[in-house]
Amino acid sequence: MDSQERNLRSEIVAACRRMERKDLIAASDGNVSCRCGDGAILITPRGVFKGEIEPGELVKTDMEGEILEGTGKPSSEIRMHLCVYKQRQDVFAVVHAHPPVATAFTLAHFPFNSKALPEVWLTIGPVPTAPYATPSTDEVPNSIAPFIEKHRAILLKRHGALTFGKSVLDAYMRMEKLEHAAKVLFLASIMEGRKVPAAMADSEIMKLEQAAGLL
């Protein structure tokens, strides 16, 4: 194992432990993966408590999910990760978690209004909700496939959220920010009598994107 792979394994482990500390997952919930060399990915194994996962427990597979290295089984949601990698060559890492408030949005049919918070709009952008799909089946990648190309985060109805980025840390930070934003939007909805918090005006969005160099 070369130093690059050791570093990637450490980054995945760090992300898993952060997710557990931040209550973004419970017990063996969630999964994290990243690209690892030509046509290979590293992914968390099935049924392992993420708060105590070790680098050697990660599984290396090819882009079809076939095991290349590792003694455990890859996450049962590996097909969801592979779906993202196959559609988005620019994505290096994928994080799936069960953030409580963001997941509650999908149960309550409450829209995630990214445009209400400038930093969320810039770092995450629009966040669609994929229709419910039976976990661990082909229904899951099929449900998210239409949203992958133009988004960096997707809510999964009844099943948490998916974020991706150019590094493991990048993908993880989007998950943490997603849940933090969901809490803010939820609190604002209570204060406003369950109305959806207002989005920024299109003119303000344009100014924001210009200031951030996105236009």
Short mmCIF file of C-alpha atoms in Angstrom, two decimals:
data_model
loop_
_atom_site.label_atom_id
_atom_site.label_comp_id
_atom_site.label_asym_id
_atom_site.label_seq_id
_atom_site.Cartn_x
_atom_site.Cartn_y
_atom_site.Cartn_z
CA MET A 1 0.00 0.00 0.00
CA ASP A 2 1.51 3.35 -1.02
CA SER A 3 1.47 6.53 1.05
CA GLN A 4 -1.30 8.09 -1.03
CA GLU A 5 -3.66 5.20 -0.30
CA ARG A 6 -2.77 5.28 3.40
CA ASN A 7 -3.64 8.98 3.46
CA LEU A 8 -6.95 8.38 1.71
CA ARG A 9 -7.85 5.65 4.18
CA SER A 10 -7.07 8.01 7.05
CA GLU A 11 -9.23 10.73 5.49
CA ILE A 12 -12.22 8.37 5.19
CA VAL A 13 -11.81 7.21 8.78
CA ALA A 14 -11.61 10.83 9.96
CA ALA A 15 -14.81 11.68 8.06
CA CYS A 16 -16.63 8.69 9.58
CA ARG A 17 -15.61 9.64 13.09
CA ARG A 18 -16.65 13.25 12.53
CA MET A 19 -20.06 12.10 11.28
CA GLU A 20 -20.56 10.03 14.43
CA ARG A 21 -19.48 12.89 16.72
CA LYS A 22 -21.76 15.35 14.90
CA ASP A 23 -24.77 12.98 15.14
CA LEU A 24 -25.02 12.76 11.36
CA ILE A 25 -25.21 8.97 11.66
CA ALA A 26 -26.08 6.35 14.27
CA ALA A 27 -24.31 3.04 14.88
CA SER A 28 -23.39 1.47 11.52
CA ASP A 29 -25.35 3.97 9.42
CA GLY A 30 -23.80 5.89 6.55
CA ASN A 31 -20.95 5.24 4.17
CA VAL A 32 -17.99 7.10 2.70
CA SER A 33 -15.94 6.42 -0.42
CA CYS A 34 -13.29 7.98 -2.62
CA ARG A 35 -11.44 7.25 -5.83
CA CYS A 36 -8.21 5.31 -5.36
CA GLY A 37 -6.09 4.93 -8.45
CA ASP A 38 -7.23 3.94 -11.91
CA GLY A 39 -10.69 2.43 -11.86
CA ALA A 40 -10.74 1.70 -8.12
CA ILE A 41 -12.48 3.14 -5.08
CA LEU A 42 -12.10 2.79 -1.33
CA ILE A 43 -15.36 2.43 0.59
CA THR A 44 -16.49 1.73 4.13
CA PRO A 45 -17.50 -1.87 4.86
CA ARG A 46 -20.98 -3.11 5.61
CA GLY A 47 -22.26 -3.21 9.19
CA VAL A 48 -19.32 -1.50 10.94
CA PHE A 49 -19.73 1.15 13.66
CA LYS A 50 -18.37 4.27 11.99
CA GLY A 51 -17.23 5.89 15.24
CA GLU A 52 -14.56 3.23 15.71
CA ILE A 53 -13.72 2.23 12.16
CA GLU A 54 -10.05 1.62 11.33
CA PRO A 55 -8.21 2.25 8.02
CA GLY A 56 -7.55 -1.45 7.46
CA GLU A 57 -11.27 -2.22 7.48
CA LEU A 58 -11.96 -0.25 4.30
CA VAL A 59 -12.67 -2.22 1.15
CA LYS A 60 -11.17 -1.52 -2.27
CA THR A 61 -13.35 -2.34 -5.28
CA ASP A 62 -13.40 -1.75 -9.00
CA MET A 63 -16.00 0.42 -10.71
CA GLU A 64 -18.38 -2.52 -10.90
CA GLY A 65 -18.24 -3.14 -7.16
CA GLU A 66 -16.04 -6.22 -7.36
CA ILE A 67 -13.70 -6.53 -4.38
CA LEU A 68 -10.02 -5.95 -5.12
CA GLU A 69 -8.75 -5.81 -1.53
CA GLY A 70 -10.28 -6.24 1.91
CA THR A 71 -11.78 -8.95 4.07
CA GLY A 72 -15.22 -7.42 4.63
CA LYS A 73 -18.07 -6.66 2.28
CA PRO A 74 -18.37 -3.16 0.79
CA SER A 75 -21.25 -0.96 1.92
CA SER A 76 -24.62 -2.21 0.76
CA GLU A 77 -25.09 1.24 -0.82
CA ILE A 78 -22.01 0.95 -3.05
CA ARG A 79 -24.20 1.12 -6.16
CA MET A 80 -25.23 4.64 -5.17
CA HIS A 81 -21.58 5.71 -4.91
CA LEU A 82 -20.65 4.10 -8.21
CA CYS A 83 -23.56 5.83 -9.91
CA VAL A 84 -22.11 9.20 -8.89
CA TYR A 85 -18.56 8.34 -10.00
CA LYS A 86 -19.72 7.09 -13.38
CA GLN A 87 -21.69 10.25 -14.10
CA ARG A 88 -19.27 12.77 -12.63
CA GLN A 89 -15.59 12.42 -13.48
CA ASP A 90 -14.91 15.55 -11.43
CA VAL A 91 -16.16 13.93 -8.21
CA PHE A 92 -13.45 12.37 -6.05
CA ALA A 93 -15.40 11.45 -2.91
CA VAL A 94 -18.96 10.63 -1.84
CA VAL A 95 -20.55 10.79 1.62
CA HIS A 96 -23.89 9.29 2.62
CA ALA A 97 -25.31 10.02 6.08
CA HIS A 98 -28.63 10.22 7.93
CA PRO A 99 -28.63 13.82 9.23
CA PRO A 100 -31.74 14.00 11.47
CA VAL A 101 -33.15 17.42 10.59
CA ALA A 102 -32.39 17.25 6.88
CA THR A 103 -33.94 13.77 6.76
CA ALA A 104 -37.01 15.08 8.62
CA PHE A 105 -37.46 17.62 5.81
CA THR A 106 -38.07 14.73 3.41
CA LEU A 107 -40.69 13.21 5.72
CA ALA A 108 -42.51 16.49 6.25
CA HIS A 109 -42.40 17.48 2.55
CA PHE A 110 -40.52 20.61 3.60
CA PRO A 111 -38.40 22.17 0.83
CA PHE A 112 -34.70 22.76 1.44
CA ASN A 113 -34.40 26.39 0.39
CA SER A 114 -30.67 26.92 -0.25
CA LYS A 115 -31.30 30.42 -1.54
CA ALA A 116 -32.27 31.57 1.95
CA LEU A 117 -28.66 31.31 3.16
CA PRO A 118 -25.83 32.83 1.06
CA GLU A 119 -23.00 30.57 2.28
CA VAL A 120 -25.14 27.49 1.68
CA TRP A 121 -26.01 28.59 -1.84
CA LEU A 122 -22.33 29.11 -2.66
CA THR A 123 -20.99 25.86 -1.15
CA ILE A 124 -23.87 23.47 -1.80
CA GLY A 125 -26.24 25.08 -4.27
CA PRO A 126 -29.75 23.75 -4.92
CA VAL A 127 -30.66 20.57 -3.03
CA PRO A 128 -33.30 18.35 -4.64
CA THR A 129 -35.08 15.46 -2.94
CA ALA A 130 -34.86 12.13 -4.74
CA PRO A 131 -37.99 9.96 -4.56
CA TYR A 132 -38.10 7.15 -2.03
CA ALA A 133 -36.15 4.04 -3.03
CA THR A 134 -35.68 0.80 -1.11
CA PRO A 135 -32.26 1.02 0.58
CA SER A 136 -29.51 -1.29 -0.66
CA THR A 137 -31.25 -1.97 -3.97
CA ASP A 138 -30.88 -0.73 -7.55
CA GLU A 139 -33.81 1.58 -6.86
CA VAL A 140 -31.46 3.95 -5.00
CA PRO A 141 -29.04 4.76 -7.85
CA ASN A 142 -31.99 4.96 -10.21
CA SER A 143 -33.69 7.50 -7.95
CA ILE A 144 -30.66 9.81 -7.69
CA ALA A 145 -29.40 9.47 -11.28
CA PRO A 146 -31.43 12.43 -12.67
CA PHE A 147 -29.99 14.80 -10.04
CA ILE A 148 -26.28 13.92 -10.03
CA GLU A 149 -25.04 15.95 -12.98
CA LYS A 150 -26.12 19.40 -11.75
CA HIS A 151 -25.98 19.07 -7.96
CA ARG A 152 -23.50 18.67 -5.11
CA ALA A 153 -25.98 17.41 -2.52
CA ILE A 154 -29.15 15.33 -2.75
CA LEU A 155 -31.72 14.57 -0.07
CA LEU A 156 -32.98 10.99 -0.18
CA LYS A 157 -36.61 10.65 0.85
CA ARG A 158 -36.74 8.76 4.18
CA HIS A 159 -33.07 7.83 3.75
CA GLY A 160 -30.81 10.74 4.64
CA ALA A 161 -28.60 12.66 2.26
CA LEU A 162 -25.79 12.29 -0.24
CA THR A 163 -23.00 14.81 -0.79
CA PHE A 164 -19.96 14.72 -3.05
CA GLY A 165 -16.88 16.79 -3.73
CA LYS A 166 -13.28 17.05 -4.92
CA SER A 167 -11.90 15.50 -1.72
CA VAL A 168 -13.15 13.45 1.21
CA LEU A 169 -13.08 16.55 3.39
CA ASP A 170 -14.94 18.57 0.76
CA ALA A 171 -17.75 16.00 0.56
CA TYR A 172 -17.91 15.67 4.35
CA MET A 173 -18.07 19.44 4.93
CA ARG A 174 -21.02 19.70 2.57
CA MET A 175 -22.85 17.10 4.65
CA GLU A 176 -22.14 18.96 7.89
CA LYS A 177 -23.21 22.28 6.35
CA LEU A 178 -26.35 20.67 4.92
CA GLU A 179 -27.50 19.58 8.37
CA HIS A 180 -26.56 22.90 9.97
CA ALA A 181 -28.55 24.75 7.31
CA ALA A 182 -31.51 22.42 7.82
CA LYS A 183 -31.53 23.34 11.52
CA VAL A 184 -31.48 27.06 10.69
CA LEU A 185 -34.28 26.70 8.13
CA PHE A 186 -36.33 24.65 10.58
CA LEU A 187 -35.95 27.21 13.37
CA ALA A 188 -36.83 30.02 10.97
CA SER A 189 -39.95 28.13 9.89
CA ILE A 190 -41.09 27.89 13.53
CA MET A 191 -40.53 31.60 14.06
CA GLU A 192 -42.43 32.39 10.86
CA GLY A 193 -45.32 30.09 11.65
CA ARG A 194 -44.13 27.15 9.51
CA LYS A 195 -43.78 29.26 6.40
CA VAL A 196 -40.84 28.41 4.19
CA PRO A 197 -38.05 30.95 4.86
CA ALA A 198 -37.90 33.45 2.01
CA ALA A 199 -35.22 33.06 -0.63
CA MET A 200 -32.89 35.90 -1.45
CA ALA A 201 -33.95 37.97 -4.44
CA ASP A 202 -32.47 36.93 -7.79
CA SER A 203 -30.57 40.22 -7.87
CA GLU A 204 -28.97 39.40 -4.51
CA ILE A 205 -28.09 35.89 -5.74
CA MET A 206 -26.38 37.42 -8.80
CA LYS A 207 -24.40 39.87 -6.64
CA LEU A 208 -23.38 37.03 -4.34
CA GLU A 209 -22.18 34.83 -7.19
CA GLN A 210 -20.30 37.72 -8.78
CA ALA A 211 -18.56 38.48 -5.47
CA ALA A 212 -17.58 34.83 -5.14
CA GLY A 213 -16.28 34.67 -8.70
CA LEU A 214 -18.90 32.19 -9.89
CA LEU A 215 -20.01 34.28 -12.85
#
